PDB file of C-alpha atoms in Angstrom:
ATOM      1  CA  MET A  18      92.668  97.668  98.221  1.00  0.00           C
ATOM      2  CA  LEU A  19      94.879  95.142  96.506  1.00  0.00           C
ATOM      3  CA  LYS A  20      94.435  95.453  92.767  1.00  0.00           C
ATOM      4  CA  PRO A  21      94.289  92.646  90.170  1.00  0.00           C
ATOM      5  CA  GLY A  22      98.075  92.486  89.732  1.00  0.00           C
ATOM      6  CA  VAL A  23      98.551  91.381  93.346  1.00  0.00           C
ATOM      7  CA  LEU A  24      96.226  88.447  92.834  1.00  0.00           C
ATOM      8  CA  ASN A  25      97.773  87.607  89.445  1.00  0.00           C
ATOM      9  CA  ARG A  26     101.228  87.501  91.036  1.00  0.00           C
ATOM     10  CA  ARG A  27     100.045  85.526  94.107  1.00  0.00           C
ATOM     11  CA  ILE A  28     101.434  88.052  96.626  1.00  0.00           C
ATOM     12  CA  VAL A  29      98.249  88.879  98.570  1.00  0.00           C
ATOM     13  CA  GLY A  30      99.609  87.316 101.756  1.00  0.00           C
ATOM     14  CA  GLU A  31     102.918  89.159 101.486  1.00  0.00           C
ATOM     15  CA  VAL A  32     101.235  92.555 101.211  1.00  0.00           C
ATOM     16  CA  ILE A  33      98.739  91.880 104.007  1.00  0.00           C
ATOM     17  CA  SER A  34     101.569  90.584 106.189  1.00  0.00           C
ATOM     18  CA  ARG A  35     103.414  93.903 105.882  1.00  0.00           C
ATOM     19  CA  LEU A  36     100.369  95.790 107.146  1.00  0.00           C
ATOM     20  CA  GLU A  37      99.870  93.332 109.998  1.00  0.00           C
ATOM     21  CA  ARG A  38     103.538  93.477 111.035  1.00  0.00           C
ATOM     22  CA  LYS A  39     103.202  97.257 111.344  1.00  0.00           C
ATOM     23  CA  GLY A  40     100.611  96.618 114.042  1.00  0.00           C
ATOM     24  CA  LEU A  41      97.497  97.624 112.119  1.00  0.00           C
ATOM     25  CA  LYS A  42      94.272  95.738 112.800  1.00  0.00           C
ATOM     26  CA  LEU A  43      92.321  94.182 109.919  1.00  0.00           C
ATOM     27  CA  ILE A  44      88.578  94.647 110.475  1.00  0.00           C
ATOM     28  CA  GLY A  45      87.204  94.024 106.959  1.00  0.00           C
ATOM     29  CA  LEU A  46      88.333  91.819 104.072  1.00  0.00           C
ATOM     30  CA  LYS A  47      86.656  90.537 100.910  1.00  0.00           C
ATOM     31  CA  LEU A  48      87.394  89.457  97.363  1.00  0.00           C
ATOM     32  CA  VAL A  49      85.431  91.630  94.934  1.00  0.00           C
ATOM     33  CA  SER A  50      84.857  91.899  91.202  1.00  0.00           C
ATOM     34  CA  ILE A  51      84.355  95.586  90.572  1.00  0.00           C
ATOM     35  CA  SER A  52      81.809  96.725  87.990  1.00  0.00           C
ATOM     36  CA  SER A  53      82.535  99.689  85.754  1.00  0.00           C
ATOM     37  CA  GLU A  54      79.896 101.676  87.641  1.00  0.00           C
ATOM     38  CA  LEU A  55      81.513 100.980  91.011  1.00  0.00           C
ATOM     39  CA  ALA A  56      84.981 101.749  89.616  1.00  0.00           C
ATOM     40  CA  GLU A  57      83.692 105.087  88.304  1.00  0.00           C
ATOM     41  CA  GLN A  58      82.313 105.918  91.773  1.00  0.00           C
ATOM     42  CA  HIS A  59      85.554 104.865  93.431  1.00  0.00           C
ATOM     43  CA  TYR A  60      87.685 107.010  91.093  1.00  0.00           C
ATOM     44  CA  ALA A  61      85.176 109.887  90.741  1.00  0.00           C
ATOM     45  CA  GLU A  62      87.772 112.466  91.880  1.00  0.00           C
ATOM     46  CA  HIS A  63      89.932 111.562  88.851  1.00  0.00           C
ATOM     47  CA  LYS A  64      87.188 111.815  86.234  1.00  0.00           C
ATOM     48  CA  GLY A  65      88.362 113.963  83.321  1.00  0.00           C
ATOM     49  CA  LYS A  66      92.057 113.318  83.972  1.00  0.00           C
ATOM     50  CA  PRO A  67      94.048 111.641  81.176  1.00  0.00           C
ATOM     51  CA  PHE A  68      94.661 108.460  83.198  1.00  0.00           C
ATOM     52  CA  TYR A  69      91.051 107.999  84.387  1.00  0.00           C
ATOM     53  CA  GLY A  70      90.113 105.434  81.743  1.00  0.00           C
ATOM     54  CA  GLN A  71      93.189 103.343  82.527  1.00  0.00           C
ATOM     55  CA  LEU A  72      92.333 103.367  86.241  1.00  0.00           C
ATOM     56  CA  VAL A  73      88.819 102.085  85.595  1.00  0.00           C
ATOM     57  CA  GLU A  74      90.000  99.525  83.029  1.00  0.00           C
ATOM     58  CA  TYR A  75      92.680  98.073  85.298  1.00  0.00           C
ATOM     59  CA  ILE A  76      90.630  97.843  88.484  1.00  0.00           C
ATOM     60  CA  THR A  77      87.837  96.060  86.596  1.00  0.00           C
ATOM     61  CA  SER A  78      90.221  93.641  84.810  1.00  0.00           C
ATOM     62  CA  GLY A  79      90.143  91.065  87.607  1.00  0.00           C
ATOM     63  CA  PRO A  80      89.242  90.602  91.256  1.00  0.00           C
ATOM     64  CA  VAL A  81      90.534  92.908  93.977  1.00  0.00           C
ATOM     65  CA  VAL A  82      90.922  92.439  97.716  1.00  0.00           C
ATOM     66  CA  ALA A  83      88.994  95.160  99.522  1.00  0.00           C
ATOM     67  CA  MET A  84      90.257  95.751 103.055  1.00  0.00           C
ATOM     68  CA  VAL A  85      89.605  97.969 106.049  1.00  0.00           C
ATOM     69  CA  TRP A  86      92.386  98.550 108.539  1.00  0.00           C
ATOM     70  CA  GLN A  87      92.357 100.250 111.934  1.00  0.00           C
ATOM     71  CA  GLY A  88      95.095 101.858 113.997  1.00  0.00           C
ATOM     72  CA  ASP A  89      96.518 105.129 115.234  1.00  0.00           C
ATOM     73  CA  ASP A  90      97.206 107.398 112.249  1.00  0.00           C
ATOM     74  CA  CYS A  91      96.119 104.497 110.054  1.00  0.00           C
ATOM     75  CA  VAL A  92      95.769 106.459 106.797  1.00  0.00           C
ATOM     76  CA  THR A  93      99.188 108.060 107.212  1.00  0.00           C
ATOM     77  CA  LEU A  94     100.879 104.772 108.143  1.00  0.00           C
ATOM     78  CA  ILE A  95      99.377 102.855 105.240  1.00  0.00           C
ATOM     79  CA  ARG A  96     100.315 105.623 102.788  1.00  0.00           C
ATOM     80  CA  LYS A  97     103.922 105.422 104.014  1.00  0.00           C
ATOM     81  CA  LEU A  98     103.997 101.620 103.799  1.00  0.00           C
ATOM     82  CA  THR A  99     102.436 101.789 100.344  1.00  0.00           C
ATOM     83  CA  GLY A 100     104.993 104.235  98.927  1.00  0.00           C
ATOM     84  CA  ALA A 101     104.786 106.840  96.179  1.00  0.00           C
ATOM     85  CA  THR A 102     102.123 106.357  93.502  1.00  0.00           C
ATOM     86  CA  ASN A 103     104.760 106.369  90.786  1.00  0.00           C
ATOM     87  CA  PRO A 104     106.737 103.143  91.316  1.00  0.00           C
ATOM     88  CA  ALA A 105     109.887 104.840  89.948  1.00  0.00           C
ATOM     89  CA  GLU A 106     109.673 107.202  92.938  1.00  0.00           C
ATOM     90  CA  ALA A 107     108.603 104.597  95.511  1.00  0.00           C
ATOM     91  CA  ALA A 108     111.331 103.824  98.019  1.00  0.00           C
ATOM     92  CA  PRO A 109     112.673 100.295  98.338  1.00  0.00           C
ATOM     93  CA  GLY A 110     111.005  98.632 101.305  1.00  0.00           C
ATOM     94  CA  THR A 111     107.587 100.096 100.452  1.00  0.00           C
ATOM     95  CA  ILE A 112     104.916  97.923  98.858  1.00  0.00           C
ATOM     96  CA  ARG A 113     105.054  99.795  95.555  1.00  0.00           C
ATOM     97  CA  GLY A 114     108.834 100.101  95.720  1.00  0.00           C
ATOM     98  CA  ASP A 115     109.223  96.346  96.092  1.00  0.00           C
ATOM     99  CA  PHE A 116     106.403  94.977  93.940  1.00  0.00           C
ATOM    100  CA  CYS A 117     105.304  97.558  91.358  1.00  0.00           C
ATOM    101  CA  CYS A 118     107.040  98.619  88.149  1.00  0.00           C
ATOM    102  CA  ARG A 119     104.294 100.302  86.046  1.00  0.00           C
ATOM    103  CA  ILE A 120     102.224 103.241  87.231  1.00  0.00           C
ATOM    104  CA  GLN A 121      99.331 102.059  85.040  1.00  0.00           C
ATOM    105  CA  HIS A 122      99.270  98.775  86.980  1.00  0.00           C
ATOM    106  CA  ASN A 123      99.747 100.182  90.441  1.00  0.00           C
ATOM    107  CA  ILE A 124      99.171  97.195  92.713  1.00  0.00           C
ATOM    108  CA  ILE A 125      97.586  98.834  95.744  1.00  0.00           C
ATOM    109  CA  HIS A 126      95.154 101.629  96.525  1.00  0.00           C
ATOM    110  CA  ALA A 127      95.371 103.465  99.849  1.00  0.00           C
ATOM    111  CA  SER A 128      92.941 106.173 100.886  1.00  0.00           C
ATOM    112  CA  ASP A 129      94.546 109.613 101.114  1.00  0.00           C
ATOM    113  CA  SER A 130      92.412 110.993 103.969  1.00  0.00           C
ATOM    114  CA  ASP A 131      90.056 109.835 106.693  1.00  0.00           C
ATOM    115  CA  GLU A 132      87.162 111.392 104.750  1.00  0.00           C
ATOM    116  CA  ASN A 133      88.011 109.508 101.543  1.00  0.00           C
ATOM    117  CA  ALA A 134      88.564 106.323 103.546  1.00  0.00           C
ATOM    118  CA  GLY A 135      85.027 106.622 104.917  1.00  0.00           C
ATOM    119  CA  ARG A 136      83.586 107.189 101.443  1.00  0.00           C
ATOM    120  CA  GLU A 137      85.551 104.313  99.923  1.00  0.00           C
ATOM    121  CA  ILE A 138      84.752 101.895 102.747  1.00  0.00           C
ATOM    122  CA  ALA A 139      81.032 102.605 102.229  1.00  0.00           C
ATOM    123  CA  LEU A 140      81.378 101.652  98.543  1.00  0.00           C
ATOM    124  CA  PHE A 141      82.659  98.157  99.361  1.00  0.00           C
ATOM    125  CA  PHE A 142      81.404  97.238 102.846  1.00  0.00           C
ATOM    126  CA  ARG A 143      78.134  97.279 104.747  1.00  0.00           C
ATOM    127  CA  PRO A 144      78.545  98.292 108.421  1.00  0.00           C
ATOM    128  CA  GLU A 145      77.797  94.751 109.623  1.00  0.00           C
ATOM    129  CA  GLU A 146      80.700  93.419 107.515  1.00  0.00           C
ATOM    130  CA  LEU A 147      83.230  95.319 109.610  1.00  0.00           C
ATOM    131  CA  ILE A 148      84.302  93.522 112.762  1.00  0.00           C
ATOM    132  CA  ASP A 149      86.047  95.613 115.397  1.00  0.00           C
ATOM    133  CA  TRP A 150      87.409  92.694 117.410  1.00  0.00           C
ATOM    134  CA  ALA A 151      89.124  92.955 120.785  1.00  0.00           C
ATOM    135  CA  GLU A 152      92.910  92.705 120.884  1.00  0.00           C
TER     136      GLU A 152
END
């Protein structure tokens, strides 16, 4: 998911291009305004943590680009391309390393497991909105 800062900075295409150049296949894409209720569901695992309120506030502050990608070891690859959550620790060449400077305004969300990816995809997409096209 590309968070509001990506849209504000007009770098949606740049970030998507990096994922495409890696060879991943985009099968779902939509622009979404996230309600507080949906944000709370999305970040349920962080409820009670000190940064939870900031997560919900930021992701609801503007539109996001929800995406579903496919590929071998997709979750692992996207996590590596995304970089460390803390932009100060994100390596140059990663999405966060190149485009993010504040952890509170982290510009991209990447699922951390296949199970969480499935749960998160179901929050934003109906099955018929995912198109597994032939390469």
